Short mmCIF file of C-alpha atoms and ligand atoms in Angstrom, two decimals:
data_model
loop_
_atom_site.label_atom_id
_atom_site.label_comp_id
_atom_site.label_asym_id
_atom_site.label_seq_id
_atom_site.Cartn_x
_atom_site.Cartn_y
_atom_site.Cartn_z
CA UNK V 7 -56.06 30.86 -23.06
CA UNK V 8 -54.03 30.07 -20.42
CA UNK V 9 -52.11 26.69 -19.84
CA UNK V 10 -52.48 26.67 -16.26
CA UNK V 11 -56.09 27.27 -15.47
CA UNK V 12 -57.44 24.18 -13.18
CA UNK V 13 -56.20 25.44 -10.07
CA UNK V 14 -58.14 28.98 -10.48
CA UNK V 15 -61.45 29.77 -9.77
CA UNK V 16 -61.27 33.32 -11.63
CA UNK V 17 -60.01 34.84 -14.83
CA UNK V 18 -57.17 37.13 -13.99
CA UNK V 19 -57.19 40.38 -14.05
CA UNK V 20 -56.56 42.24 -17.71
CA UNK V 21 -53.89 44.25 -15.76
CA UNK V 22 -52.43 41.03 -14.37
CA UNK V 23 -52.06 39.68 -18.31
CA UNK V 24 -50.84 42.66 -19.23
CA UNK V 25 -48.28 42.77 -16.86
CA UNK V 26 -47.26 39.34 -16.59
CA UNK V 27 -46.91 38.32 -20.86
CA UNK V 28 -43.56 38.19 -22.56
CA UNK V 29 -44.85 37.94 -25.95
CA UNK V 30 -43.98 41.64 -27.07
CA UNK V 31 -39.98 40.30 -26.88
CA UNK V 32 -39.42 36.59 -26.50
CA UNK V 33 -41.72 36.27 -30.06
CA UNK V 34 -38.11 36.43 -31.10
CA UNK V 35 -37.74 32.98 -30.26
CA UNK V 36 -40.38 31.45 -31.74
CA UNK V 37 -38.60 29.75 -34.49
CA UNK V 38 -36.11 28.23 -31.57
CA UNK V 39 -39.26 26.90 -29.86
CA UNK V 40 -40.32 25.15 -32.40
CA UNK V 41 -37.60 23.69 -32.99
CA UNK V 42 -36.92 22.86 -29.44
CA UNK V 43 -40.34 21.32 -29.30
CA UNK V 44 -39.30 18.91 -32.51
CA UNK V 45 -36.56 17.76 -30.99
CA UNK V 46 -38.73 16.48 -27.55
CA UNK V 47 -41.08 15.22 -29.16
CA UNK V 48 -38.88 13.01 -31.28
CA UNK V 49 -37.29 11.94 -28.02
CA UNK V 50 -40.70 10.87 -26.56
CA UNK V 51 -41.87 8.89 -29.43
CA UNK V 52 -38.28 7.39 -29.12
CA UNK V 53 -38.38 6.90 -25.84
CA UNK V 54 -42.01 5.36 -26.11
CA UNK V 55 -43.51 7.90 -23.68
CA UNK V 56 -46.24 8.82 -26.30
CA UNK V 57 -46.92 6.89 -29.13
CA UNK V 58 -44.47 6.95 -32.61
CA UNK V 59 -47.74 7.96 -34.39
CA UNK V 60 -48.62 11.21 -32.17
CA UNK V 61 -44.84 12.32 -31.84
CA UNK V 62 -44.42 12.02 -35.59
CA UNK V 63 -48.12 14.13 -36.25
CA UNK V 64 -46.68 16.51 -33.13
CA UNK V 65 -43.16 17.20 -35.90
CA UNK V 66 -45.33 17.32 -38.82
CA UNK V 67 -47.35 20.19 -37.36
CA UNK V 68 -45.16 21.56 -35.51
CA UNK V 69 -42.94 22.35 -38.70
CA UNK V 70 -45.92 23.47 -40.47
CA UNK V 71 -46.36 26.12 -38.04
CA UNK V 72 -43.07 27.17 -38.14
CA UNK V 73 -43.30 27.75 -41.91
CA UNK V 74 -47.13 29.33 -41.61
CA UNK V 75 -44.91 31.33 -38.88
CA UNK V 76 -42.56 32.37 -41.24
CA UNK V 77 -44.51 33.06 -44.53
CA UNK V 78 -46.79 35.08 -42.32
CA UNK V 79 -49.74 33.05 -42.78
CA UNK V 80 -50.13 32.79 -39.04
CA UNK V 81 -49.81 36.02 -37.02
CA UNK V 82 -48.21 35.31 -33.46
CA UNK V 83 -51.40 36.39 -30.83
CA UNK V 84 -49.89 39.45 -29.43
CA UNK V 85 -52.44 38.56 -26.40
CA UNK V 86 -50.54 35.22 -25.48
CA UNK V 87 -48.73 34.65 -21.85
CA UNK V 88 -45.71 34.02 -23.98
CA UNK V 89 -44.14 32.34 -27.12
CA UNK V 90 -44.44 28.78 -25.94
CA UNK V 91 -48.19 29.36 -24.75
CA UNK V 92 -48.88 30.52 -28.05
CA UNK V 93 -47.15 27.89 -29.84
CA UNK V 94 -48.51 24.96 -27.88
CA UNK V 95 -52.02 26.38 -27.82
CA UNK V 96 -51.25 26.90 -31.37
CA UNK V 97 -50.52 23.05 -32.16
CA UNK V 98 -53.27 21.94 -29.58
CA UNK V 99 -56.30 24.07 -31.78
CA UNK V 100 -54.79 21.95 -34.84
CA UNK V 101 -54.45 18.31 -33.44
CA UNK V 102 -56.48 18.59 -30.15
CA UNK V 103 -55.53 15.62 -27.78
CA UNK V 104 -52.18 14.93 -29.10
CA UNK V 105 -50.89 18.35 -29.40
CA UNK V 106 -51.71 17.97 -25.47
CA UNK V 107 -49.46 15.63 -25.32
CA UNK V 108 -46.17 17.82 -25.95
CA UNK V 109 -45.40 19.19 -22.91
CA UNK V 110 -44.68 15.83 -21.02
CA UNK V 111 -42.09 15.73 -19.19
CA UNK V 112 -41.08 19.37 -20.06
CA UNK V 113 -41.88 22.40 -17.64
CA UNK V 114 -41.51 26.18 -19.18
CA UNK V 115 -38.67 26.58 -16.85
CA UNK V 116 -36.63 23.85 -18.85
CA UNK V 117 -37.92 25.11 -22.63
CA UNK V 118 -37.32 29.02 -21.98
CA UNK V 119 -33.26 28.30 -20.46
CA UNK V 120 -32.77 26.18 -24.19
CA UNK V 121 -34.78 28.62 -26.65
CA UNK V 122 -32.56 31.68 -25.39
CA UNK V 123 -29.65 29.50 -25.52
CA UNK V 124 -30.78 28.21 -29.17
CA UNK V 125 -31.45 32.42 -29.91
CA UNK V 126 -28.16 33.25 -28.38
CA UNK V 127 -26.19 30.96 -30.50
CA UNK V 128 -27.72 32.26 -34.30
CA UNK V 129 -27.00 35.75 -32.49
CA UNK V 130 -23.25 35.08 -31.60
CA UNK V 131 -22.77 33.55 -34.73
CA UNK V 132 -24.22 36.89 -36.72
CA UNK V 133 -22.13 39.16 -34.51
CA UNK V 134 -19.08 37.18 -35.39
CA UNK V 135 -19.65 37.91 -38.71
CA UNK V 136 -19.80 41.57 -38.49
CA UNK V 137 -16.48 41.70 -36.28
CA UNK V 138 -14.63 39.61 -38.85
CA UNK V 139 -15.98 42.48 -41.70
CA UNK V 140 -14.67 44.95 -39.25
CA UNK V 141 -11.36 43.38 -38.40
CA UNK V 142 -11.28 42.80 -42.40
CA UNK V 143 -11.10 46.79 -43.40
CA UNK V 144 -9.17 47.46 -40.36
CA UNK V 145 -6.50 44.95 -41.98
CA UNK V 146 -6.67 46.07 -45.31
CA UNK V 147 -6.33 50.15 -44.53
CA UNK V 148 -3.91 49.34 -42.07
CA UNK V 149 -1.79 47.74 -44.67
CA UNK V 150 -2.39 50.68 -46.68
CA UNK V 151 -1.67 53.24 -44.31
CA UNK V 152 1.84 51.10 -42.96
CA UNK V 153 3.83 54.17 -43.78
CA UNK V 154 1.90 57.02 -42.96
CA UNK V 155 3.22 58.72 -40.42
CA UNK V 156 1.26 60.01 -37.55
CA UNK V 157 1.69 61.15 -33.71
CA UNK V 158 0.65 59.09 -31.15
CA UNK V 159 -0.33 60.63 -28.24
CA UNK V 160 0.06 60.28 -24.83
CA UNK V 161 -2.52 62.73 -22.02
CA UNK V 162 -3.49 63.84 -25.80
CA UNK V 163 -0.09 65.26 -26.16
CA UNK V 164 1.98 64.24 -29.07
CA UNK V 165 4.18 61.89 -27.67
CA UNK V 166 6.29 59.55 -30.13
CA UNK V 167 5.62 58.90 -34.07
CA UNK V 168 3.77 56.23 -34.99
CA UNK V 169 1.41 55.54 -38.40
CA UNK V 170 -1.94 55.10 -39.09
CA UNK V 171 -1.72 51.47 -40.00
CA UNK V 172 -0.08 50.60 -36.56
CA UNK V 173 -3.04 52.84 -34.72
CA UNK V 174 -5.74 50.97 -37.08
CA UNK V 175 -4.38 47.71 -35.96
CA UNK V 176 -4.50 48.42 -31.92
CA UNK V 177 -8.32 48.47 -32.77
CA UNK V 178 -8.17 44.87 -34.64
CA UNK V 179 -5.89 43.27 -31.55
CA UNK V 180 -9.37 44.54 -29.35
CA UNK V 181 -11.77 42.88 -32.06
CA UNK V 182 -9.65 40.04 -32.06
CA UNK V 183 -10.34 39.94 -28.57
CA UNK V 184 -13.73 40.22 -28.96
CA UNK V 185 -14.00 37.93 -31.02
CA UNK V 186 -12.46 34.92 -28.82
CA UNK V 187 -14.76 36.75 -26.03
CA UNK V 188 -17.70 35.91 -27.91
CA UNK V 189 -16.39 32.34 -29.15
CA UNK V 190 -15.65 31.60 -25.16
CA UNK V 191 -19.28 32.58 -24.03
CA UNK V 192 -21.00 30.22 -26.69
CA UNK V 193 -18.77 27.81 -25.83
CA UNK V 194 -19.92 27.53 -21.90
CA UNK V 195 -23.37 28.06 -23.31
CA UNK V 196 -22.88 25.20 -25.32
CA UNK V 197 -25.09 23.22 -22.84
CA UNK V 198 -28.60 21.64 -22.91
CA UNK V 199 -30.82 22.42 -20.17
CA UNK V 200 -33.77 20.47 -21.90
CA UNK V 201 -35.13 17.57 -19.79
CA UNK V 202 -34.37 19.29 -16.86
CA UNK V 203 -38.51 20.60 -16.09
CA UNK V 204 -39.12 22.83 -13.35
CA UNK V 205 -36.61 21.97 -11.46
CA UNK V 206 -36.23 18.68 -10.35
CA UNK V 207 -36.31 16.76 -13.19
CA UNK V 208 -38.46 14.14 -14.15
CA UNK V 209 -39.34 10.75 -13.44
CA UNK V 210 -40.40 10.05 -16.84
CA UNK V 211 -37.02 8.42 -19.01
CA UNK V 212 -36.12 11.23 -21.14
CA UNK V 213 -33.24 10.56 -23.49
CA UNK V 214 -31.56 14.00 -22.67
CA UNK V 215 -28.58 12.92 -24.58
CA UNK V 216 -30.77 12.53 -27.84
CA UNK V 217 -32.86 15.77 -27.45
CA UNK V 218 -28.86 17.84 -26.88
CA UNK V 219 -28.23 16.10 -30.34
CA UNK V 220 -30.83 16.70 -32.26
CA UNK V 221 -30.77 20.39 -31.32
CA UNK V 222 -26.60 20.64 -31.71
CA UNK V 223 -25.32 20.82 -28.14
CA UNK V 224 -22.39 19.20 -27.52
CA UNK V 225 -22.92 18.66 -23.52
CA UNK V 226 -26.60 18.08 -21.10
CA UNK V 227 -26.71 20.36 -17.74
CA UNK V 228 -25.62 18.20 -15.22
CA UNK V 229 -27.73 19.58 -12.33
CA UNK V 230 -31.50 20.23 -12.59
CA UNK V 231 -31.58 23.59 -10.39
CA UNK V 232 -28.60 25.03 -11.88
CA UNK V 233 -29.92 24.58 -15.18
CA UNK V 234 -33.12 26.64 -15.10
CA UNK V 235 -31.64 29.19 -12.87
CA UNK V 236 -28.68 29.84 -14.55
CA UNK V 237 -28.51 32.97 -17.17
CA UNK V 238 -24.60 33.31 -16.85
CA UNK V 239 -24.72 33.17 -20.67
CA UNK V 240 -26.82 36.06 -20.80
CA UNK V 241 -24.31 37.97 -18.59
CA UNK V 242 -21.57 36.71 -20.29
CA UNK V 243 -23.04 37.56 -23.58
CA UNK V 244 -23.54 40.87 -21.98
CA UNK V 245 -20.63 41.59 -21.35
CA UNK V 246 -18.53 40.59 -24.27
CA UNK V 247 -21.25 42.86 -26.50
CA UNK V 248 -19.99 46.01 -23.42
CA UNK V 249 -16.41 45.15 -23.91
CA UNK V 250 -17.28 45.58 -27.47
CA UNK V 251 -18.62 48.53 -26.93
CA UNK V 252 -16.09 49.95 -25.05
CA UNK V 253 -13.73 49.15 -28.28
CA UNK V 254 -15.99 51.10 -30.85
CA UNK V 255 -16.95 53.95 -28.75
CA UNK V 256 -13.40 54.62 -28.34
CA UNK V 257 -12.31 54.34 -31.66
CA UNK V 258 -15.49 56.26 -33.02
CA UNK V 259 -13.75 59.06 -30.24
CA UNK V 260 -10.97 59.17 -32.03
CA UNK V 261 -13.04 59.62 -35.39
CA UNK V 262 -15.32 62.26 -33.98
CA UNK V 263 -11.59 63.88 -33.21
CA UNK V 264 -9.82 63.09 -36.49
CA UNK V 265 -12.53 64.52 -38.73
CA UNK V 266 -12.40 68.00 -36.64
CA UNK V 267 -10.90 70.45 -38.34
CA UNK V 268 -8.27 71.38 -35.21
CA UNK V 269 -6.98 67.81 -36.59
CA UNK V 270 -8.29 67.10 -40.27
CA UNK V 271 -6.79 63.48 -39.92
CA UNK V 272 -9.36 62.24 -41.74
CA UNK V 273 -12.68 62.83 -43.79
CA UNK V 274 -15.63 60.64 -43.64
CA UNK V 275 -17.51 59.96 -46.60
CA UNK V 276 -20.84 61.92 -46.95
CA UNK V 277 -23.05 58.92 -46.95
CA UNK V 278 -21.94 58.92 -43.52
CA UNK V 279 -22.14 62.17 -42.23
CA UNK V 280 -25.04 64.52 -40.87
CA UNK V 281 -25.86 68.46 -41.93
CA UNK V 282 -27.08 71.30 -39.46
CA UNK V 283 -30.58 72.20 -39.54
CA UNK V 284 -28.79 76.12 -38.88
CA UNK V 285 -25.00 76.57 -40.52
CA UNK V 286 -24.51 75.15 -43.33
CA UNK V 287 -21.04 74.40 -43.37
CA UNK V 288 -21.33 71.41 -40.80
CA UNK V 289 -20.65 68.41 -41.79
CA UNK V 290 -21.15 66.36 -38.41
CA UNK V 291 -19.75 62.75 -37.83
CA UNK V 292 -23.39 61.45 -35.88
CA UNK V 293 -22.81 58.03 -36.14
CA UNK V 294 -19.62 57.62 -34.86
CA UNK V 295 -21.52 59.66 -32.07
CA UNK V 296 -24.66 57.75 -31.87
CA UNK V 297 -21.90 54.30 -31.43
CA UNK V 298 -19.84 56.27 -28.44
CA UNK V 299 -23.49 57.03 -26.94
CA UNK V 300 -25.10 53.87 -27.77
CA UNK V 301 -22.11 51.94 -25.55
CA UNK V 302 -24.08 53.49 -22.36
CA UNK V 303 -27.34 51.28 -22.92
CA UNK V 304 -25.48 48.13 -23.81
CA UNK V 305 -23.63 48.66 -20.80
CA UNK V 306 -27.06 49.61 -18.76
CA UNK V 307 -28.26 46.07 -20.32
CA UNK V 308 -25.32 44.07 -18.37
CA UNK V 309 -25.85 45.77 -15.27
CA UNK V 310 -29.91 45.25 -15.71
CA UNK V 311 -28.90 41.21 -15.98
CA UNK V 312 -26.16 41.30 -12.88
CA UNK V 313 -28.80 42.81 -10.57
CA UNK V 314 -31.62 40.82 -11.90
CA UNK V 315 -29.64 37.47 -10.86
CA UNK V 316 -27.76 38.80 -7.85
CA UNK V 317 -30.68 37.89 -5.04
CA UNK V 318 -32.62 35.54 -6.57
CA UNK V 319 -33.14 32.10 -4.64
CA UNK V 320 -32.99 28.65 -6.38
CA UNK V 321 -34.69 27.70 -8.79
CA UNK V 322 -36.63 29.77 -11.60
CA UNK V 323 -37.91 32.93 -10.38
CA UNK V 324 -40.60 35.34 -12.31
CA UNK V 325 -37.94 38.03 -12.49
CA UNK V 326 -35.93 35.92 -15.04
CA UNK V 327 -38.42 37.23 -17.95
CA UNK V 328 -36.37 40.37 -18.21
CA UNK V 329 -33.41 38.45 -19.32
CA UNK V 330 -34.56 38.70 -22.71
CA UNK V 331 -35.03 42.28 -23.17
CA UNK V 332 -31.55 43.35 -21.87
CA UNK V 333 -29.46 40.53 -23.72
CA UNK V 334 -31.22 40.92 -27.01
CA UNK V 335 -31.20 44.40 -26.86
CA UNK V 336 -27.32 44.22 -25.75
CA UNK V 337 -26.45 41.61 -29.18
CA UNK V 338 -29.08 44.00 -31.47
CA UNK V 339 -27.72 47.50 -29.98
CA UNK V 340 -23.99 45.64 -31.18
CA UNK V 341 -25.19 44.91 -34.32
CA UNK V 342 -26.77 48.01 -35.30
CA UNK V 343 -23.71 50.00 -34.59
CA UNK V 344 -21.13 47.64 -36.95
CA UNK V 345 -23.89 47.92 -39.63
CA UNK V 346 -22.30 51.20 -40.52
CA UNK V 347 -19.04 51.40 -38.94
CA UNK V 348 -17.57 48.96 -41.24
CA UNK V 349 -18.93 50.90 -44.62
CA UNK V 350 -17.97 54.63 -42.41
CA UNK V 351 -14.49 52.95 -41.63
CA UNK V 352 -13.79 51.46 -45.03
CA UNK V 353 -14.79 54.83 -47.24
CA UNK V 354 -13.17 56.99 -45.05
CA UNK V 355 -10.52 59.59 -47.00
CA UNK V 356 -7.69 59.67 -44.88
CA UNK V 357 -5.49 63.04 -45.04
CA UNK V 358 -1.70 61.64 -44.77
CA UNK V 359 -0.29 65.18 -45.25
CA UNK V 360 -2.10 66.70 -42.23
CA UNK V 361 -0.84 63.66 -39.97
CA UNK V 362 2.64 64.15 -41.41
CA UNK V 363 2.50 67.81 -40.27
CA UNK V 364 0.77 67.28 -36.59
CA UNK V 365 3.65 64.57 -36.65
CA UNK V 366 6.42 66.94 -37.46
CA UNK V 367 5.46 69.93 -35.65
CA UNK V 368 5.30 68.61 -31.64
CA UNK V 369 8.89 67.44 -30.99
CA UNK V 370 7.49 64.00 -31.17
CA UNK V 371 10.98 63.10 -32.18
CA UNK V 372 12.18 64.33 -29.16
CA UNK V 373 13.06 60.32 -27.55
CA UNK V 374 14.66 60.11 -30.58
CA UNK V 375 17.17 62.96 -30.04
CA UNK V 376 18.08 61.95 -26.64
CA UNK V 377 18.57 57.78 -28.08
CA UNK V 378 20.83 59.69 -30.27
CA UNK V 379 23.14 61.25 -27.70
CA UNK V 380 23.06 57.47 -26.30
CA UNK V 381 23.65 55.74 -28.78
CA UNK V 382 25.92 57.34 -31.22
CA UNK V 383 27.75 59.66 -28.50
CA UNK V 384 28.01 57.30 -25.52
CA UNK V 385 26.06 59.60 -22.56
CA UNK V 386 24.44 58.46 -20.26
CA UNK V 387 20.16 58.07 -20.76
CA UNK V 388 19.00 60.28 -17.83
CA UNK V 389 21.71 62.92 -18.98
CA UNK V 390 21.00 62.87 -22.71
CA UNK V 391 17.05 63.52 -21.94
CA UNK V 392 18.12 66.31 -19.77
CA UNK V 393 20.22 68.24 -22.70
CA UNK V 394 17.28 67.21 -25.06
CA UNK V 395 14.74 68.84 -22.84
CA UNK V 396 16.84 71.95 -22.58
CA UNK V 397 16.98 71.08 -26.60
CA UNK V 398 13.22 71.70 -26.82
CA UNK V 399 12.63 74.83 -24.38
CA UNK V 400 15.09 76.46 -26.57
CA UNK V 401 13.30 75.59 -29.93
CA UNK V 402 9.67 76.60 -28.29
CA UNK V 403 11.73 80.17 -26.90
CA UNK V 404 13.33 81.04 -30.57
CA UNK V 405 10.23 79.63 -32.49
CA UNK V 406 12.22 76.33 -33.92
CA UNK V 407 11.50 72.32 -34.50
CA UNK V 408 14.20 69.61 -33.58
CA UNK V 409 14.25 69.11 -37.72
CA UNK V 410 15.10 72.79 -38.50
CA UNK V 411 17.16 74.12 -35.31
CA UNK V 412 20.79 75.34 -37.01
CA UNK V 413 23.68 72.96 -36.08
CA UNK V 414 25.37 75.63 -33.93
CA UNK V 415 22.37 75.55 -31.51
CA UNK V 416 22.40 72.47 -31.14
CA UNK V 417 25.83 72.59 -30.40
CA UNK V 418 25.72 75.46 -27.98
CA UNK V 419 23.78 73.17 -25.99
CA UNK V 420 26.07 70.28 -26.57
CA UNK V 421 29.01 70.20 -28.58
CA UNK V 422 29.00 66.54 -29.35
CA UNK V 423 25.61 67.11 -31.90
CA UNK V 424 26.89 67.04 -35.32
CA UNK V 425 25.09 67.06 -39.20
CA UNK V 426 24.07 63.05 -38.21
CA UNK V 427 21.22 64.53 -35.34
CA UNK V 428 19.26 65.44 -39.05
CA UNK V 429 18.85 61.73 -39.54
CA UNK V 430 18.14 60.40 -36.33
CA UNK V 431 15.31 62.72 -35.69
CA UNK V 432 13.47 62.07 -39.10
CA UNK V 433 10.32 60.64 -38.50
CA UNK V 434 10.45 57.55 -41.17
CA UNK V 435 13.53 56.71 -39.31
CA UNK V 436 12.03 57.15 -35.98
CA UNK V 437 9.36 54.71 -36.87
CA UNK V 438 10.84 52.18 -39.37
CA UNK V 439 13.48 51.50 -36.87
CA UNK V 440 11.03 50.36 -33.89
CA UNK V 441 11.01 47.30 -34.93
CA UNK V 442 10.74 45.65 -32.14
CA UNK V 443 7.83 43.15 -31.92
CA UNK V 444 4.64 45.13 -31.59
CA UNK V 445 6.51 48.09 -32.48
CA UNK V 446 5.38 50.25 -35.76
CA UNK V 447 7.76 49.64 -38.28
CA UNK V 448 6.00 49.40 -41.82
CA UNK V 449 6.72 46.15 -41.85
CA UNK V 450 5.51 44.78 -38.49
CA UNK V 451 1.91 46.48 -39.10
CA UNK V 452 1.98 44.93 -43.26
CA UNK V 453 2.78 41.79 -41.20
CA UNK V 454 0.71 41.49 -38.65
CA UNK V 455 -2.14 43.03 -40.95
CA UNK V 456 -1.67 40.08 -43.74
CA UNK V 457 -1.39 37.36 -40.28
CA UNK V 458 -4.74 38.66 -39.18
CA UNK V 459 -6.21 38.79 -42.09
CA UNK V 460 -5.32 35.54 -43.27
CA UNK V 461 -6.82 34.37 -39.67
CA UNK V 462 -9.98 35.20 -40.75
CA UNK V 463 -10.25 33.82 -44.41
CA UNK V 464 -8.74 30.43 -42.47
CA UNK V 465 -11.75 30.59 -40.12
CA UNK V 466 -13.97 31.96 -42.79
CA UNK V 467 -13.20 28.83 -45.09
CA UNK V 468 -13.26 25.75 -42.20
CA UNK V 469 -17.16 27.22 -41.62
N1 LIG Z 519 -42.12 33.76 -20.11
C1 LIG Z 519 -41.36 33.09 -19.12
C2 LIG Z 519 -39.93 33.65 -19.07
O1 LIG Z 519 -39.55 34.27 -19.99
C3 LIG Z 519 -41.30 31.63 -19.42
C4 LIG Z 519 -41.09 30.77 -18.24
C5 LIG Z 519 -42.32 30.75 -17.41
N2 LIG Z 519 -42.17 29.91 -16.27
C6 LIG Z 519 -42.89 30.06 -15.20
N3 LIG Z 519 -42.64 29.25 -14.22
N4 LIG Z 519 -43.82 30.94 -15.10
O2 LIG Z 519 -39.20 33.48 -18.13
#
């Protein structure tokens, strides 16, 4: 059944149907539509644009469905146009006439722009979740991992000493980004588009304020066209879930790299971890894979949205429909991928002793040595870095480190070295004393890791 057959002479074509229905992804709303639909009809019994007695029969009914919906006592017709066909003809087959009367003063247009909203808005909330989890572990190992020494790399050369707990933590200042991303997005979506029909409004007097109540909005769309043409959220949405992506693929890189054995940084937990159908040694880290390749579709889904919306004309448009495929597939892809990271991330054996010895074996101390010259033998920067280089091209010729290079070497180089270089270039010196805000000290990361964390419990307990 269609809900817009008196204009048309003929049934359209199967391939037409086919072509044209929704149902297979925007049954994902139903729940929203129903609710949607309690919350006009309420206004129009209100409002006395259909009698208190229908719009109270049109709630009843309407909630019934949604819990014959939900128990599975009513199967969604996989051959409707879309959810709110269904759901209308649905209510219409129960009370006849007054189930009719529902869609006054309410186009399609108006009550597809709120249910994605309404969808968007559980989805947001469920994804916020799951980063707080994340950004949760990430707290706790970094705290746990405030002293362990590391290299950090620069061009994927060792470059200066850092720890683990200080690289963990870059990852939680992204999430925390992420996180206010996806708080900002469901804040401009935080608008009701309801009342606004088609296009142009209507001419019956819909309490719009009252229907953006009842359903938890905080502000009505202020312009009729703009608010069943505009999917910005979607985008937005989009791209905070990309950004997101962007985050995990890179640190699931750096996972897929730790767990090799050139580095052996770290070990993932077997519950975690793939075998080879052929050599039975491997031990392969696929789902820190599967994240790093599963960031291409999410990404695919926000450019599907941008060039869906980039020509289109005022008002709706049919090509709107395949905003719900790439923005629910963007939030789901998201949330299938932290379903395991945060278990992977949290069980994960971390090897401190290898990352000591990648640490001490690159001249990552190296700054540290020339800082040294500066600061404890009055030269110059630029100079000091020069002797320091000519420091290291030695070591590399005669098969030494800065830490075990004889006194009188250094010396030949520059005679002002003496027994005090030893303690300057240690590493837990190098890094305990950059402490400097944002710097790795032990006791910036424990910080910072115990101020984020305690962010979330805060945010956790006002909820
Ligand atoms: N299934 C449609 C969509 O998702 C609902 C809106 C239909 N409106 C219309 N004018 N045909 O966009």
């Amino acid at each position: 059944m269609k809900l817009w057959k008196g204009r048309f002479k003929k049934e359209a074509d199967p391939k037409t149907n086919d072509f044209n229905s929704s149902i297979a992804f925007d049954s994902r709303m139903a729940q929203q539509d129903i609710e949607g639909s309690i919350a006009h009809a309420t206004m129009l019994g209100r409002q006395g644009i259909i009698a208190e007695g229908e719009s109270m029969k049109l709630c009843v009914e309407l909630g019934k469905i949604r819990e014959d919906l939900a128990s599975g006592l009513l199967a969604i017709d996989p051959d409707a146009e879309d959810i709110h066909t269904f759901i209308e003809q649905e209510l219409t087959a129960r009370l006849g006439n007054t189930g009719k009367r529902l869609h006054t003063g309410r186009s399609r247009n108006d009550q597809v722009a709120l249910d994605i909203r309404l969808t968007l808005r559980e989805d947001c909330a469920s994804l916020k979740a799951q980063l707080k989890e994340l950004l949760a572990v990430l707290c706790k190992k970094a705290e746990q991992y405030s002293e362990t020494v590391m290299p950090g790399y620069t061009h994927m050369q060792r470059a200066q000493p850092v720890t683990f707990g200080h690289h963990l933590m870059a990852y939680g200042e992204m999430l925390l980004r992420d996180l206010s991303r996806f708080e900002d997005a469901v804040k401009r979506m935080d608008v009701c588009p309801l009342g606004c029909g088609a296009l142009a409004g209507t001419t019956y007097p819909l309490d719009r304020e009252l229907t953006a109540k009842l359903l938890g909005f905080t502000q009505v769309a202020q312009n009729s066209l703009d608010a069943v043409s505009d999917r910005d959220f979607c985008a937005e949405i989009a791209f905070a879930a990309s950004l997101c992506m962007v985050h995990l693929s890179r640190l699931c890189e750096e996972l897929v790299l730790w767990c090799s054995w050139e580095f052996r940084f770290i070990e993932l937990d077997d519950a975690y971890c793939t075998g080879s159908s052929i050599m039975p040694q491997k031990k392969n880290p696929d789902l820190a894979e599967l994240i790093r390749g599963k960031s291409g579709r999410v990404f695919g889904d926000l450019m599907g949205l941008l060039t869906i919306m980039k020509g289109l004309p005022l008002a709706y448009n049919k090509d709107m429909q395949e905003d719900k495929e790439a923005v629910f597939d963007a939030v789901d892809t998201l949330k299938l991928c932290l379903t395991p990271l945060i278990p992977m991330l949290d069980t994960m054996k971390v090897r401190e002793d290898n990352m000591r010895a990648a640490a001490a074996g690159g001249f990552i101390n190296a700054t540290d040595c020339a800082d040294y010259l500066v600061a404890v033998k009055g030269f110059p920067f630029r100079e000091a870095y020069k002797l320091t280089g000519e420091l290291v091209a030695l070591c590399i010729e005669q098969g030494f480190t800065l830490e075990n290079l004889p006194l009188e070497k250094y010396q030949q180089v520059c005679p002002a070295f003496d027994e005090t270089i030893y303690q300057a270039i240690s590493l837990d010196r190098s890094v305990g004393d950059r402490r400097v805000i944002g710097g790795p000290a032990p006791e910036n990361v424990k910080a910072q890791a115990r101020r984020v964390a305690a962010l979330l419990k805060d945010e956790g307990e006002e909820k």
